[in-house]
XYZ file of C-alpha atoms in Angstrom:
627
model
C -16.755 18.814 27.460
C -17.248 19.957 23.885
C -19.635 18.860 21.391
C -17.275 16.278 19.960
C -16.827 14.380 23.029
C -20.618 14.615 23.913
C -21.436 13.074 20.240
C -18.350 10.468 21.255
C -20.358 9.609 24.317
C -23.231 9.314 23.017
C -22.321 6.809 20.504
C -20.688 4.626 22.960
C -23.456 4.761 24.800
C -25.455 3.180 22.471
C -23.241 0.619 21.591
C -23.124 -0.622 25.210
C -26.770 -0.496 25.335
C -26.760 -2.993 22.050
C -24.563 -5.134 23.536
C -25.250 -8.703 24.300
C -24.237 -11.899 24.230
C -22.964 -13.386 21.221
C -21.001 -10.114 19.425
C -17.146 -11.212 18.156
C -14.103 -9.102 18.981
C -10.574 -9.583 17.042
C -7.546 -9.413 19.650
C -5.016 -7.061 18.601
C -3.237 -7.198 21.654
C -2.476 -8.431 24.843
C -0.463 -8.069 27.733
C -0.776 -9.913 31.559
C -1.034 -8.100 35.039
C -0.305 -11.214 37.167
C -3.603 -13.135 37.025
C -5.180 -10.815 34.877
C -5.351 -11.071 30.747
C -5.982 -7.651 29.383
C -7.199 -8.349 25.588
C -7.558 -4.910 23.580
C -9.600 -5.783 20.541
C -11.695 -4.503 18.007
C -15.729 -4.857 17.753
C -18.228 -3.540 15.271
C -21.862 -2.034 16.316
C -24.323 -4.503 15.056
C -26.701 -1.269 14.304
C -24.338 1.562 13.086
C -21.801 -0.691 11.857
C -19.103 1.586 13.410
C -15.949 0.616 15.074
C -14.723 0.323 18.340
C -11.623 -0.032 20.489
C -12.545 -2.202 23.843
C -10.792 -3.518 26.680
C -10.986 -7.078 27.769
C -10.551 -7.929 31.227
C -10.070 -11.501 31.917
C -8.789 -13.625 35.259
C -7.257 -17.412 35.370
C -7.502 -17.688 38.705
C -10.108 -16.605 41.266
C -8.784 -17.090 44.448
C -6.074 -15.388 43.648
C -7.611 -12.534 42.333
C -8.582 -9.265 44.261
C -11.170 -8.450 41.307
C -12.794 -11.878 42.875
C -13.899 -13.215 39.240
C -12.826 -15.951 36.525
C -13.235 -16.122 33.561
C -14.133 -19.376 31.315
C -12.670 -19.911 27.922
C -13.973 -22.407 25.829
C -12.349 -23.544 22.020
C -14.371 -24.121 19.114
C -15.531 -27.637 19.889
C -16.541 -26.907 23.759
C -13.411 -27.827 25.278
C -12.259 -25.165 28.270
C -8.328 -24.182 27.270
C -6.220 -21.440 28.876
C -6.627 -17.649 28.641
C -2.860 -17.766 27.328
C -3.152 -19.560 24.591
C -5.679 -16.888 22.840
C -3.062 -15.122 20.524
C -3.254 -11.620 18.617
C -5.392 -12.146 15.479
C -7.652 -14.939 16.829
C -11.611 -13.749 17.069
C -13.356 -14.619 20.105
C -17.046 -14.845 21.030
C -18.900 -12.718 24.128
C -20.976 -15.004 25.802
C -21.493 -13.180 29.545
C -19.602 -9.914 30.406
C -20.332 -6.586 32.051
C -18.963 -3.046 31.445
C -16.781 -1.964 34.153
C -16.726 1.773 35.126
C -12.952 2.360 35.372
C -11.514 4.188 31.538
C -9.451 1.783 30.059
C -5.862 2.809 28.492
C -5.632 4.552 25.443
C -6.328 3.869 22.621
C -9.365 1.574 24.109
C -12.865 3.366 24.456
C -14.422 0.537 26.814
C -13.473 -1.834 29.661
C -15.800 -5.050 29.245
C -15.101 -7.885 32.137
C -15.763 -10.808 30.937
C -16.693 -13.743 32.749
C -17.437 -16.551 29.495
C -16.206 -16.590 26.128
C -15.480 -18.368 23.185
C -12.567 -18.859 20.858
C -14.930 -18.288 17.233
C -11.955 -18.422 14.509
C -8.316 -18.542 15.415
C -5.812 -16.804 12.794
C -3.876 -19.394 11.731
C -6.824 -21.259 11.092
C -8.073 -18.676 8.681
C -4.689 -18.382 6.941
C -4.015 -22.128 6.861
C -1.481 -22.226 4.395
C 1.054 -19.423 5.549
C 3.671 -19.502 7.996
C 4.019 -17.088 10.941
C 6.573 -14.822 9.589
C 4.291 -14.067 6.739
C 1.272 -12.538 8.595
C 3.194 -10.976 11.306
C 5.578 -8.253 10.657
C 8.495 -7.671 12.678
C 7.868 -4.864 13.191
C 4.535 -4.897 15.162
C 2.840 -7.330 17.614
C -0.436 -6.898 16.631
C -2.654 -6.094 13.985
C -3.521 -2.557 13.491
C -7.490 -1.606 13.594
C -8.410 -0.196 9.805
C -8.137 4.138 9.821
C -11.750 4.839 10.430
C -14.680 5.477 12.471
C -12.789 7.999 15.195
C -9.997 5.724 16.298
C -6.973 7.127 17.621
C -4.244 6.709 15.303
C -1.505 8.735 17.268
C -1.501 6.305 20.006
C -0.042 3.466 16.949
C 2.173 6.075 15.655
C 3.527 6.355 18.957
C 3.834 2.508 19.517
C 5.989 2.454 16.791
C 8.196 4.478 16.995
C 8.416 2.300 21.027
C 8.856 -0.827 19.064
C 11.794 0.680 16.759
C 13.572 2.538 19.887
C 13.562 -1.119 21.905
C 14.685 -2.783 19.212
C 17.800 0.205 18.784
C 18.660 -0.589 21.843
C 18.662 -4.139 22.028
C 21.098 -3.756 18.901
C 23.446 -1.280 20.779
C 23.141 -3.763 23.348
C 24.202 -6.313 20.985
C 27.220 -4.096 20.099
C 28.338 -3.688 23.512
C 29.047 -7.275 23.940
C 31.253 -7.000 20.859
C 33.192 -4.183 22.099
C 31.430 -1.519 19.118
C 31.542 1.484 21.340
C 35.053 0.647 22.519
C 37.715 3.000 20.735
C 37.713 6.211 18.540
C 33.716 7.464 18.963
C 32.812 6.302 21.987
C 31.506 9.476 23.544
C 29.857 10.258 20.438
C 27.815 6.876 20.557
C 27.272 6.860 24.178
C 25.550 9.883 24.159
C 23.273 8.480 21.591
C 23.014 5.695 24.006
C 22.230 7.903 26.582
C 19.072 9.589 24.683
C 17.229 6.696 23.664
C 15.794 6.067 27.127
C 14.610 9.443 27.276
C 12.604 8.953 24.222
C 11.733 6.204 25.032
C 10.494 7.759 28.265
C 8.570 10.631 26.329
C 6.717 7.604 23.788
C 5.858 5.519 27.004
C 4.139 8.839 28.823
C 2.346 9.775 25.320
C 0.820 6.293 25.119
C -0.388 6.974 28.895
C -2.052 10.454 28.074
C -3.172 9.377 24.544
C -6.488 10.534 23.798
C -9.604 7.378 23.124
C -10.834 9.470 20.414
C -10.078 11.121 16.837
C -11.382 14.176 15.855
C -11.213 13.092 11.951
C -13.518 11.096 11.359
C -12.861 9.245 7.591
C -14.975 7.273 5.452
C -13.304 4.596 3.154
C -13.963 3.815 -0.184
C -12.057 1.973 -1.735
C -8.769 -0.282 -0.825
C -6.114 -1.228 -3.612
C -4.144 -4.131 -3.598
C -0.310 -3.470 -4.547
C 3.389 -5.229 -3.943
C 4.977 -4.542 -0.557
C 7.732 -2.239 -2.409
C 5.064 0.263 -3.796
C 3.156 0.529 -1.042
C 4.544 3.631 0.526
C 4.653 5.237 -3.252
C 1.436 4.471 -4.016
C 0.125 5.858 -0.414
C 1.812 9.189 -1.399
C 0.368 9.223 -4.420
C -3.092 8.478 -3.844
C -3.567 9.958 -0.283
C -4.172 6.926 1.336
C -3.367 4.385 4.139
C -1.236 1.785 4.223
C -2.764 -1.054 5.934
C -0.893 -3.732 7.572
C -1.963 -7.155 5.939
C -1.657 -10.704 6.205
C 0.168 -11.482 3.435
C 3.712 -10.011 1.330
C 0.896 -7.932 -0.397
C -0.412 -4.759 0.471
C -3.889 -2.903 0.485
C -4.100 1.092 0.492
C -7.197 2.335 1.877
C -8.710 5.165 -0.258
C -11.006 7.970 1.338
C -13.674 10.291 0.313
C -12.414 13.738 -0.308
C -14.742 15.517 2.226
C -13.551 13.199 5.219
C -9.688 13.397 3.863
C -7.505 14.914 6.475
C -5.408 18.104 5.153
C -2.259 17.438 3.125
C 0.018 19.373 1.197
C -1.643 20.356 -2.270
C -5.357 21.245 -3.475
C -7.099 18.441 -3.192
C -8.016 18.066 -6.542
C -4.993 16.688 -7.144
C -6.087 13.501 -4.915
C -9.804 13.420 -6.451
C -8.467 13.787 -9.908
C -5.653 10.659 -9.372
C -9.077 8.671 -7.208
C -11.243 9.364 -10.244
C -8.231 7.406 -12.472
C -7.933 4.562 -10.698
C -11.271 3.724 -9.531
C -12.713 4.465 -13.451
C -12.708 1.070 -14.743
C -14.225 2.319 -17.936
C -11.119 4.130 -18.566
C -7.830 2.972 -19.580
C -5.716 2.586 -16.488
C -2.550 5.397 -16.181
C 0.013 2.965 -17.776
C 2.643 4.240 -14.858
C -0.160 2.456 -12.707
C 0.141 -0.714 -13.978
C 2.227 -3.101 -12.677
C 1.730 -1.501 -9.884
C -1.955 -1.603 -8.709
C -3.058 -4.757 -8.627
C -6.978 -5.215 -8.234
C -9.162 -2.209 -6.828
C -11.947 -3.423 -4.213
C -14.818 -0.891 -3.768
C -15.721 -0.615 0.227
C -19.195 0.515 2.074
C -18.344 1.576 6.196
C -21.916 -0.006 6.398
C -20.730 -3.344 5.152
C -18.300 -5.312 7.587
C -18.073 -7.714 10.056
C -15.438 -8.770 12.691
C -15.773 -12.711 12.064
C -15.893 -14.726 8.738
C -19.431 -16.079 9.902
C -20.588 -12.374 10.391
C -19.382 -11.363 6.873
C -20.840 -14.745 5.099
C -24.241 -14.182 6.960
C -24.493 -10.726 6.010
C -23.411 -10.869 2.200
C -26.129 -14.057 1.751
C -28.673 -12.429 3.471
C -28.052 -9.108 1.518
C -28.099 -11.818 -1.709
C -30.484 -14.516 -0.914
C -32.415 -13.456 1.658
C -33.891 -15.697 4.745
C -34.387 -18.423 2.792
C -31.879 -21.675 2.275
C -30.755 -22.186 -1.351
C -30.392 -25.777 -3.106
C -27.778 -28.210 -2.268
C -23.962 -28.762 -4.216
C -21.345 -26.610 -3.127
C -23.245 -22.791 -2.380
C -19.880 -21.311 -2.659
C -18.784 -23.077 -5.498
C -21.984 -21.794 -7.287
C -21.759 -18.319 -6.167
C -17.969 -18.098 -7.108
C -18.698 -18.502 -10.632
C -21.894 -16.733 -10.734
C -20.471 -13.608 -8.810
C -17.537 -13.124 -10.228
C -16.288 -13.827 -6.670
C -12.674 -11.872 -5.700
C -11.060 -12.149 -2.114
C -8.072 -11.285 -0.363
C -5.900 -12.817 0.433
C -6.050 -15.710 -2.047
C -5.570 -17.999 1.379
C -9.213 -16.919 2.322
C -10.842 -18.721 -0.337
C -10.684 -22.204 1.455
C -12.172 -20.762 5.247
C -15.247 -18.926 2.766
C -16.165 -22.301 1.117
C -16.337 -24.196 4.521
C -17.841 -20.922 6.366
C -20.017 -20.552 3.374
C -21.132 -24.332 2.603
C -21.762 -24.819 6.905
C -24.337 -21.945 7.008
C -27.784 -21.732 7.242
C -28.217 -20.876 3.792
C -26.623 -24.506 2.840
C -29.809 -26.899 2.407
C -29.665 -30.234 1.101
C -31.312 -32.029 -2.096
C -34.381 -32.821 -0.105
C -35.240 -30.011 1.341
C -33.448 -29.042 4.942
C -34.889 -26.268 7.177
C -38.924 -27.029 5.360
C -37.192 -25.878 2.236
C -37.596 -28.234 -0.549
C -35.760 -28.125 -3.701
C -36.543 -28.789 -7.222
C -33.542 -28.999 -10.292
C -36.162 -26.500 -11.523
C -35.939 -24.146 -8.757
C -32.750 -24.503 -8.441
C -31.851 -23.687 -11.811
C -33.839 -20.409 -11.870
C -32.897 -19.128 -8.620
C -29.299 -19.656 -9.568
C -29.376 -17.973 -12.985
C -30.563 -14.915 -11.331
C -27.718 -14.677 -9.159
C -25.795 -14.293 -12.438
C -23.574 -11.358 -12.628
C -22.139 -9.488 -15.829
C -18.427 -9.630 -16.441
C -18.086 -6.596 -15.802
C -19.484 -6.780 -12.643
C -18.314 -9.012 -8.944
C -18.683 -9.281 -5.501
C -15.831 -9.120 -2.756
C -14.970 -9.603 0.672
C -11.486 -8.160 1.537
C -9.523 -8.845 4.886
C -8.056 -5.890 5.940
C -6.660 -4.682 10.170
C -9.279 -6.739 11.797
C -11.916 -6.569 9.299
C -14.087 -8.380 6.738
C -15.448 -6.043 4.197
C -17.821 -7.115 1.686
C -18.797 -5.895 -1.848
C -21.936 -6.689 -3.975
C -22.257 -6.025 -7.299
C -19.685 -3.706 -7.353
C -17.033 -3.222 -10.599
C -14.523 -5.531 -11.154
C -11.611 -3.931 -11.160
C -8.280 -5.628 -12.437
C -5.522 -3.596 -13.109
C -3.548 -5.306 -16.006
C 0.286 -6.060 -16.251
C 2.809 -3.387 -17.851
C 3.780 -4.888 -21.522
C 7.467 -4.668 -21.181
C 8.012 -6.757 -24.297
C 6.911 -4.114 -26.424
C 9.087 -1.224 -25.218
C 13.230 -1.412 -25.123
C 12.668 -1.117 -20.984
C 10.803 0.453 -18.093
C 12.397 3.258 -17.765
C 10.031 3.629 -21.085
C 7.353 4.149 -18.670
C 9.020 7.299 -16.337
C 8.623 10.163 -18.851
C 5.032 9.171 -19.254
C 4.440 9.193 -15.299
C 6.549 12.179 -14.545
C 4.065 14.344 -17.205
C 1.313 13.208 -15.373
C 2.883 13.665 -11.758
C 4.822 17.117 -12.518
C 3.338 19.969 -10.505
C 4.817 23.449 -11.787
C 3.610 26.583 -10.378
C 1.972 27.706 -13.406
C 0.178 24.771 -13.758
C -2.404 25.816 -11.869
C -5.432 28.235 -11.673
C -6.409 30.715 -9.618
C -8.267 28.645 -6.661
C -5.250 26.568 -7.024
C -6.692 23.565 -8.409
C -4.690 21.449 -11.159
C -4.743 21.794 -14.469
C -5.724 19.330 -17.021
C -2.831 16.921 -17.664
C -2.587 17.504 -21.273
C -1.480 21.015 -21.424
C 2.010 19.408 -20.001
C 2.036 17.447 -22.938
C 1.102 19.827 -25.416
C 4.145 22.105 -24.121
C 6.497 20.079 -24.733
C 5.739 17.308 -27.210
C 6.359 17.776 -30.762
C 9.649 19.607 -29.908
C 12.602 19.836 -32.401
C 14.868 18.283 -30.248
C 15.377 16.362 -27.061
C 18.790 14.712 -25.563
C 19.006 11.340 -23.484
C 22.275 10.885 -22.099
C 22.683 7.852 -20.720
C 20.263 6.203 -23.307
C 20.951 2.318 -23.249
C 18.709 0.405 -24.078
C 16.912 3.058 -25.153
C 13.938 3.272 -23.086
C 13.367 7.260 -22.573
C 14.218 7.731 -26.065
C 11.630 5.490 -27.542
C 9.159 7.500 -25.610
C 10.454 10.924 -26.758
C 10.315 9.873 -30.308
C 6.922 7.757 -30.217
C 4.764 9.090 -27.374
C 5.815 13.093 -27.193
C 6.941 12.880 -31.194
C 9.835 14.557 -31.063
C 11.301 15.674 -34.510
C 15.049 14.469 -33.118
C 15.913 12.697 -30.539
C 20.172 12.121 -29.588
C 20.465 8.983 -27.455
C 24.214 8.748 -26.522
C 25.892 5.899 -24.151
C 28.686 4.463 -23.661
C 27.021 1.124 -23.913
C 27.397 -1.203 -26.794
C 23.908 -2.429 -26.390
C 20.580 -0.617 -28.087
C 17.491 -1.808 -28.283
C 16.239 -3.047 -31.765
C 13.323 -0.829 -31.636
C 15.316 2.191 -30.643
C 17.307 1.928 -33.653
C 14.853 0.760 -36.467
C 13.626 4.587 -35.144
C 16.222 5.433 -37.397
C 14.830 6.506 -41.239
C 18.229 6.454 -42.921
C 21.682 5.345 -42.473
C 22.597 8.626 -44.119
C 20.747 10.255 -40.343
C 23.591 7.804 -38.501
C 26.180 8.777 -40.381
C 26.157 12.651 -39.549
C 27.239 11.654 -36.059
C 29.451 8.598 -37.218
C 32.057 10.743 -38.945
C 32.778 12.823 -35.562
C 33.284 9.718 -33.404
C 37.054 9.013 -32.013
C 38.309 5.150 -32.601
C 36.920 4.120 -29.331
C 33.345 5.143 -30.493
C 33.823 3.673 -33.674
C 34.474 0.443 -31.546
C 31.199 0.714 -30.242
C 29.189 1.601 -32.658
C 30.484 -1.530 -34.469
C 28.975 -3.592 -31.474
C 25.964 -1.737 -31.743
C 25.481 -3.479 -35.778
C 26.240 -6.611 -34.426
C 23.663 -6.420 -31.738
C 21.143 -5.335 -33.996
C 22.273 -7.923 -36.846
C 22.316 -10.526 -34.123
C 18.559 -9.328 -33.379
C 17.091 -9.469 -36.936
C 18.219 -12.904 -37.071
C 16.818 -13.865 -33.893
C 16.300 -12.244 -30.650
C 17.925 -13.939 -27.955
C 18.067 -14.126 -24.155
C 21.485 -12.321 -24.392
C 20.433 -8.656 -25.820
C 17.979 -8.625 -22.986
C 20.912 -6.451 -21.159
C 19.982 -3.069 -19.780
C 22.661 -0.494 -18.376
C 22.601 2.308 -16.421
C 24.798 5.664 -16.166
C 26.114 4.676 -12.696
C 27.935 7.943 -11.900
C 27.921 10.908 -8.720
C 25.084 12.656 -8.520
C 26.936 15.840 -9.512
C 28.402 14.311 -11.952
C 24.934 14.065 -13.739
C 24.438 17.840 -12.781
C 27.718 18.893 -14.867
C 25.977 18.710 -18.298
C 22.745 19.915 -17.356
C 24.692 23.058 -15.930
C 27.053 23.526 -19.443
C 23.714 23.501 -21.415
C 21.827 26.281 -19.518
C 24.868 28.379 -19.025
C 25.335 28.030 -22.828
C 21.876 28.425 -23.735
C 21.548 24.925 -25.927
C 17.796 24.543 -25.338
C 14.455 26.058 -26.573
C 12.813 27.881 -23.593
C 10.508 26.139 -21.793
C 12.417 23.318 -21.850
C 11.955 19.966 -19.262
C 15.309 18.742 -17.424
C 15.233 14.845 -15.725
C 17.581 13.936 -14.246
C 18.242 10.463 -12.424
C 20.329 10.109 -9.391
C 21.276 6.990 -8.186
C 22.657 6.186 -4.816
C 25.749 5.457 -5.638
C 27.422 6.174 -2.255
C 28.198 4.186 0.894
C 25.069 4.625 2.755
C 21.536 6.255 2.698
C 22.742 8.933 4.926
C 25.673 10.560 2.805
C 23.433 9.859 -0.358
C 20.525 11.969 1.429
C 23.165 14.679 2.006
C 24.652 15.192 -1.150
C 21.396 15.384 -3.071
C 20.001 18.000 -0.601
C 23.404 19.995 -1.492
C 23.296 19.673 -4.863
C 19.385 19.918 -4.848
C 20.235 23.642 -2.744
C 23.047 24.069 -5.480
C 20.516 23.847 -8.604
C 17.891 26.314 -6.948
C 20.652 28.893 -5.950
C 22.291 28.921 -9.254
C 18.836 29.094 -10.582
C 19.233 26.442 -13.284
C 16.312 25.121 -12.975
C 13.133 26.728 -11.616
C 10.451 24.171 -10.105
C 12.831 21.858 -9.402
C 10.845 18.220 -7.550
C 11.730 15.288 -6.696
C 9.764 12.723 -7.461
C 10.332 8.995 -6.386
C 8.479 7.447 -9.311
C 7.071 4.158 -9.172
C 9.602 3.158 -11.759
C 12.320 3.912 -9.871
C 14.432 1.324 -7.915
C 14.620 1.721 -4.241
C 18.351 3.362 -4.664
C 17.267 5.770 -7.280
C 15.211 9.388 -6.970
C 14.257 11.472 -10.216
C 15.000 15.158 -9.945
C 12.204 17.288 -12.701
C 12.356 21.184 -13.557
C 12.190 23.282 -16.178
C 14.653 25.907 -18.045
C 12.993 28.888 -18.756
């Protein structure tokens, strides 16, 4: 046994020596043995505050049962109900139980048989408002305990990849009942057919010989509230965790550096990006925004399985022992506090969990406290918070976390009204996300951001092809003040502020005498767009286009101007492509080709791509330099 498992044993040990009546669990999931419920949920150490995995073992029936026990479930208002009717989510109270001596399965850390318990807060209750196939993915059947405190995270991996091989084959069985596999590729599919029972095989046996423990142990910091879409971006970005939610939103749980597990990079990188986000003093990266939603600051010391735990420990923390004057306590602390919560359903369970607690007196003095307008008004405007300033209690995998007097964090929206279109916004996140090799000293650590800018702003000239409405080219001539900047597509439409860029019409009419008819045709649209504009803006010149085109179609110019030598050494190359083929597969395949095409024909030396947040989900950005 090494010294990791000994420390692991040791801490459990403790935490079934704290253990006693009254401690809450969250069910994460369940499965039946005949008469036997097994309930794997997720409890907190009332001392540490760390996590654990355990194993419920409840009976319906005890006669016939071998185990020879039963086990009493009782709802919120004292009314016995069935063991199967306690579903994933709910939160359950531990009246009488006993630790069993058998290991549970994997991930689970504990066995507890339990004879009496009590249904404390079911889910749907706490969500109220939303509908079951908005808190429950489809892709999992429970709710995934938060990445910290030594849990297992393999064993989930593994489950899901279980969950997406059953539901492959259900769909191939699906197809077989339409005749799919009949005809030309039937071998070809059957053999498929043939291998996804022996994977499944192999993810069944690792979930069997999963380990109960993590060696990484991670402490969060911070989790950060962003749209479904992003999520996986943002994770990337940020080093984090995605954390399956509740709600269409989603939370990505920050670490600190020293606990981060190793990824690809110096981690400098990560702290730098961290120290961006969670700087609220600091103007926001504007690629960020839009993105990142609201930014709630975490303590591992501060959460609680139930809604009663985390209420009872944020007012004691606040108020102390003693109850506080009567009206609505939330109400009053909500205002006072700055108060933030996710998600936004939450808010109606914390005012009745809040306003039914101890700490809830009435005008005339409940619990031998008595109340004065005077007291109340003075005890009250102490709670006052700056601003500035908030408190928080997040739902997140199983957990309450709570915040006081933490920053208030709220990311604000992109202006798009003030730019020609988003796409204004990918230069500026691609020169903060660009990672050349020389960008870097000698331990390896990243540069400061600005010496990207200062190599290539202020250049004589820059060309966007594919310019309409203008969005890259406003940046190149406002943000990185570029002394020309071509914008050419085959678009009628320009954005007014694009072309008000424009000094002179003697400028436009270098490039006006070389255009054919058909350009002349368009350029004429362009003046009435712009004429329409000045009289008016409209609904109508909100269009955007895009260069829809084969990826190596986009790579034919950038190859005529290196082998030609029409650019100023070092010199940044973007390029978009855009999936314009018949599925993800043959889209993933031609841009590895032509991304092994570009670095043999050395074109372009630090060639990445770089799914920017920016980009739709049938898009990828492609970044090097010419040198």
């Amino acid at each position: 046994m090494t010294s990791t498992d000994d420390a692991d044993v040791a801490r459990l040990t403790a935490f079934v020596a704290r253990l006693g009546g009254g401690h809450a669990a969250r069910i994460f999931h369940r499965r039946q043995v005949g008469q036997l419920f097994f309930f794997d949920a997720l409890m907190v150490d009332p001392s540490s505050q760390e996590s654990f995995l355990v194993e419920l073992v409840t009976c319906h029936d005890r006669d016939r049962s071998r185990d020879g026990f039963q086990t009493q479930l009782m709802s919120e208002k004292d009314a016995e109900m069935a063991l199967k009717d306690l579903h994933v989510g709910d939160v359950v109270e531990l009246l009488t139980f006993h630790a069993r001596p058998e290991l549970p399965r994997a991930p689970c850390q504990l066995a507890l048989q339990v004879h009496r318990l009590k249904l404390l807060e079911p889910w749907v209750q706490l969500v109220g408002k939303m509908e079951k196939r908005d808190w429950m993915g489809t892709k999992y059947a429970f709710h995934r305990p938060v990445f910290h405190d030594a849990i297992n995270q393999s064993w989930f991996d593994t489950l899901d990849q279980l969950h997406l091989l059953k539901r492959d084959e259900k769909r191939q069985k699906a197809g077989d009942g339409r005749g799919r596999y009949e005809g030309e590729g039937q071998a070809e599919e059957n053999c498929e057919r043939a291998a996804t029972p022996n994977r499944m095989d192999r993810a069944t046996a690792h979930l069997a010989e999963a380990s109960h423990w993590e060696t990484t142990r991670r402490q969060p910091k911070a989790l950060v509230q962003c749209h479904l879409p992003q999520a996986q971006r943002l994770a990337d970005y940020l080093n984090g965790k995605i954390l399956s939610t509740c709600t269409r939103d989603r939370l990505v749980m920050l670490y600190h550096s020293e606990q981060e597990p190793e990824r690809a990079g110096p981690k400098s990188i990560f702290d730098a990006r961290h120290a961006k986000v969670l700087e609220v003093n600091e103007a926001q990266p504007c690629h960020l925004q839009s993105v990142i939603q609201r930014v709630y600051f975490v303590d591992a010391r501060r959460k609680a399985i139930s809604l009663r735990d985390v209420c009872a420990q944020y007012l004691t923390e606040l108020l102390g022992p003693a109850p506080v004057p009567s009206g609505s306590l939330w109400e009053q602390l909500r205002r006072r506090r700055n108060f933030m919560c996710f998600p936004g359903e939450l808010e109606s369970a914390l005012k009745s969990t809040v306003d039914a607690s101890p700490w809830h007196s009435t005008a005339n003095g409940a619990n031998g406290y008595a109340t004065t307008p005077e007291t109340k008004d003075v005890l009250l405007d102490g709670l006052q918070l700056p601003k500035d300033r908030c408190d928080s209690i997040v739902y997140a995998d199983g957990l309450f976390w709570w915040s006081a007097n933490v920053p208030r964090a709220i990311i604000p929206a992109k202006d798009n009204r003030s730019v020609p279109s988003s796409a204004y916004w990918k230069l500026l996140e691609i020169l903060d996300r660009y990672e050349p090799s020389d960008h870097h000293d000698s331990s390896g650590s990243r540069r400061d951001s600005k010496a990207l800018w200062e190599r290539f702003s202020k250049r004589r000239l820059a060309l966007d092809v594919g310019a309409s409405p203008g969005g890259w080219s406003y940046c190149l001539a406002t943000q990185l003040c570029i002394q020309r900047t071509i914008a050419c597509d085959p678009a009628a439409y320009m954005h007014p502020a694009v072309r008000r860029l424009v000094p002179e019409e003697e400028v436009r009419d270098e490039f006006v005498q070389d255009f054919t008819e058909e350009e002349r045709k368009e350029d004429r649209k362009h003046l009435e767009h712009r004429a329409a504009w000045e009289q008016g803006p409209s609904d109508e010149h909100g269009r955007i286009s895009h260069w829809n085109d084969a990826l190596e179609a986009s790579c034919q110019l950038l190859y005529r101007i290196a082998r030609e030598g029409l650019y100023e050494p070092p010199c940044l190359a973007v390029v978009t492509f855009k999936n314009t083929c018949r599925s993800k597969t043959e889209f993933e395949e031609r841009k590895r080709a032509m991304l092994a095409q570009i670095r043999a024909d050395r074109i372009l030396t630090d060639v990445q791509e770089i799914h920017l947040f920016a980009n739709t989900r049938l898009e990828t950005t492609i970044v090097g330099q010419m040198l």
